[in-house]
Amino acid sequence: QVQLVESGGGLVQAGGSLRLSCPVSGRTFGVRDMAWFRQAPGQEREFVAVTSWSNDITGYADAVKGRFTISRDNAKNTVFLQMTNLKPEDTADYYCAARRRMSVNYDYWGRGTQVTVSS
């Protein structure tokens, strides 16, 4: 099992920044990549960003490209999401997820951290 606990959410004004953290514990051997997703009220959960666990490959949703940066610290088993120039439409619950090498879908999920961007 892998445990994920997100933190760093909060209330911020439009144009501001937040940094989300996701420490990863448990059986991390075999994790292929880590991702952030978000779910706004009344909407489906959507992909935000992904990073490989073993190299520097990353990917972003078009809505956040150029504003958000995903990174990881393997020594601390932690994944981060640096969010800048936040917009009210970024308001959502943000979730960290881990996927194993042979998986198509993400296997492990955190409970989420809330981000609210005021206009």
mmCIF file of C-alpha atoms in Angstrom:
data_model
loop_
_atom_site.group_PDB
_atom_site.id
_atom_site.type_symbol
_atom_site.label_atom_id
_atom_site.label_comp_id
_atom_site.label_asym_id
_atom_site.label_seq_id
_atom_site.Cartn_x
_atom_site.Cartn_y
_atom_site.Cartn_z
ATOM 1 C CA GLN A 1 0.000 0.000 0.000
ATOM 2 C CA VAL A 2 0.964 3.607 -0.612
ATOM 3 C CA GLN A 3 -0.259 6.472 1.523
ATOM 4 C CA LEU A 4 -0.629 10.010 0.230
ATOM 5 C CA VAL A 5 -1.476 13.068 2.313
ATOM 6 C CA GLU A 6 -1.894 16.403 0.585
ATOM 7 C CA SER A 7 -1.291 19.739 2.269
ATOM 8 C CA GLY A 8 -0.777 23.370 1.370
ATOM 9 C CA GLY A 9 -4.225 24.357 0.210
ATOM 10 C CA GLY A 10 -5.968 27.518 1.348
ATOM 11 C CA LEU A 11 -7.590 30.773 0.365
ATOM 12 C CA VAL A 12 -5.672 33.086 -1.967
ATOM 13 C CA GLN A 13 -6.505 36.086 -4.100
ATOM 14 C CA ALA A 14 -6.408 35.904 -7.867
ATOM 15 C CA GLY A 15 -2.859 36.301 -9.094
ATOM 16 C CA GLY A 16 -1.444 34.734 -5.961
ATOM 17 C CA SER A 17 0.511 31.527 -5.453
ATOM 18 C CA LEU A 18 0.282 28.346 -3.441
ATOM 19 C CA ARG A 19 2.484 25.294 -3.107
ATOM 20 C CA LEU A 20 0.879 21.931 -2.526
ATOM 21 C CA SER A 21 2.828 19.046 -1.021
ATOM 22 C CA CYS A 22 2.206 15.320 -1.120
ATOM 23 C CA PRO A 23 4.486 13.101 0.974
ATOM 24 C CA VAL A 24 4.416 9.489 -0.195
ATOM 25 C CA SER A 25 4.813 6.651 2.311
ATOM 26 C CA GLY A 26 4.494 2.904 2.285
ATOM 27 C CA ARG A 27 5.525 0.603 -0.546
ATOM 28 C CA THR A 28 6.799 3.184 -3.019
ATOM 29 C CA PHE A 29 8.868 0.614 -4.925
ATOM 30 C CA GLY A 30 7.197 0.136 -8.272
ATOM 31 C CA VAL A 31 5.564 3.541 -8.486
ATOM 32 C CA ARG A 32 5.765 4.757 -12.068
ATOM 33 C CA ASP A 33 4.412 8.248 -11.840
ATOM 34 C CA MET A 34 2.679 10.722 -9.572
ATOM 35 C CA ALA A 35 -0.020 13.148 -10.575
ATOM 36 C CA TRP A 36 -2.215 15.945 -9.337
ATOM 37 C CA PHE A 37 -5.903 16.061 -10.126
ATOM 38 C CA ARG A 38 -8.571 18.532 -9.104
ATOM 39 C CA GLN A 39 -12.319 18.553 -8.702
ATOM 40 C CA ALA A 40 -14.348 21.730 -8.633
ATOM 41 C CA PRO A 41 -17.814 21.801 -7.032
ATOM 42 C CA GLY A 42 -20.343 20.105 -9.279
ATOM 43 C CA GLN A 43 -17.724 19.022 -11.792
ATOM 44 C CA GLU A 44 -15.852 15.847 -12.550
ATOM 45 C CA ARG A 45 -12.306 15.314 -11.402
ATOM 46 C CA GLU A 46 -9.764 16.435 -13.969
ATOM 47 C CA PHE A 47 -6.084 15.893 -14.597
ATOM 48 C CA VAL A 48 -3.724 18.745 -13.680
ATOM 49 C CA ALA A 49 -0.119 17.540 -13.904
ATOM 50 C CA VAL A 50 2.014 14.402 -13.855
ATOM 51 C CA THR A 51 5.642 13.574 -13.142
ATOM 52 C CA SER A 52 7.573 10.393 -13.643
ATOM 53 C CA TRP A 53 8.934 8.912 -10.445
ATOM 54 C CA SER A 54 12.265 7.998 -12.046
ATOM 55 C CA ASN A 55 13.085 10.736 -14.548
ATOM 56 C CA ASP A 56 12.280 14.345 -15.406
ATOM 57 C CA ILE A 57 9.330 13.747 -17.680
ATOM 58 C CA THR A 58 6.345 15.902 -16.777
ATOM 59 C CA GLY A 59 3.006 16.770 -18.338
ATOM 60 C CA TYR A 60 0.346 19.414 -17.779
ATOM 61 C CA ALA A 61 -3.234 20.146 -18.603
ATOM 62 C CA ASP A 62 -3.578 23.040 -21.034
ATOM 63 C CA ALA A 63 -5.480 25.055 -18.436
ATOM 64 C CA VAL A 64 -2.484 25.201 -16.100
ATOM 65 C CA LYS A 65 0.454 25.062 -18.503
ATOM 66 C CA GLY A 66 2.869 27.899 -17.836
ATOM 67 C CA ARG A 67 1.376 28.626 -14.403
ATOM 68 C CA PHE A 68 1.755 25.363 -12.470
ATOM 69 C CA THR A 69 4.919 23.331 -11.952
ATOM 70 C CA ILE A 70 5.037 19.773 -10.691
ATOM 71 C CA SER A 71 8.217 18.556 -9.045
ATOM 72 C CA ARG A 72 9.394 15.847 -6.721
ATOM 73 C CA ASP A 73 12.010 15.285 -4.069
ATOM 74 C CA ASN A 74 12.822 11.585 -4.156
ATOM 75 C CA ALA A 75 15.004 11.828 -1.067
ATOM 76 C CA LYS A 76 11.964 13.014 0.865
ATOM 77 C CA ASN A 77 9.453 10.978 -1.165
ATOM 78 C CA THR A 78 7.424 14.089 -1.751
ATOM 79 C CA VAL A 79 5.692 15.534 -4.782
ATOM 80 C CA PHE A 80 4.915 19.237 -5.056
ATOM 81 C CA LEU A 81 2.627 21.395 -7.133
ATOM 82 C CA GLN A 82 3.717 25.013 -7.351
ATOM 83 C CA MET A 83 0.775 27.107 -8.495
ATOM 84 C CA THR A 84 1.270 30.693 -9.634
ATOM 85 C CA ASN A 85 -0.948 33.341 -11.167
ATOM 86 C CA LEU A 86 -3.950 31.581 -9.704
ATOM 87 C CA LYS A 87 -7.365 32.247 -11.160
ATOM 88 C CA PRO A 88 -10.840 31.848 -9.651
ATOM 89 C CA GLU A 89 -11.415 28.905 -12.008
ATOM 90 C CA ASP A 90 -8.564 27.077 -10.262
ATOM 91 C CA THR A 91 -10.788 26.772 -7.194
ATOM 92 C CA ALA A 92 -11.139 23.059 -6.449
ATOM 93 C CA ASP A 93 -10.139 20.201 -4.217
ATOM 94 C CA TYR A 94 -6.697 19.023 -5.299
ATOM 95 C CA TYR A 95 -5.738 15.375 -5.093
ATOM 96 C CA CYS A 96 -2.402 13.617 -5.285
ATOM 97 C CA ALA A 97 -2.324 10.192 -6.951
ATOM 98 C CA ALA A 98 0.207 7.419 -7.564
ATOM 99 C CA ARG A 99 0.290 4.828 -10.300
ATOM 100 C CA ARG A 100 2.232 1.591 -10.388
ATOM 101 C CA ARG A 101 4.221 0.417 -13.414
ATOM 102 C CA MET A 102 1.668 -2.041 -14.778
ATOM 103 C CA SER A 103 -1.390 0.084 -14.046
ATOM 104 C CA VAL A 104 -3.498 2.076 -16.465
ATOM 105 C CA ASN A 105 -5.457 3.950 -13.830
ATOM 106 C CA TYR A 106 -4.094 5.562 -10.702
ATOM 107 C CA ASP A 107 -3.914 3.110 -7.845
ATOM 108 C CA TYR A 108 -3.635 5.348 -4.790
ATOM 109 C CA TRP A 109 -5.238 8.644 -3.903
ATOM 110 C CA GLY A 110 -4.959 11.160 -1.123
ATOM 111 C CA ARG A 111 -7.957 12.774 0.532
ATOM 112 C CA GLY A 112 -7.414 16.132 -1.083
ATOM 113 C CA THR A 113 -6.649 19.674 -0.072
ATOM 114 C CA GLN A 114 -8.935 22.587 -0.817
ATOM 115 C CA VAL A 115 -7.801 25.562 -2.883
ATOM 116 C CA THR A 116 -10.000 28.631 -3.098
ATOM 117 C CA VAL A 117 -9.083 31.561 -5.319
ATOM 118 C CA SER A 118 -11.032 34.764 -4.765
ATOM 119 C CA SER A 119 -11.506 37.355 -7.473
#
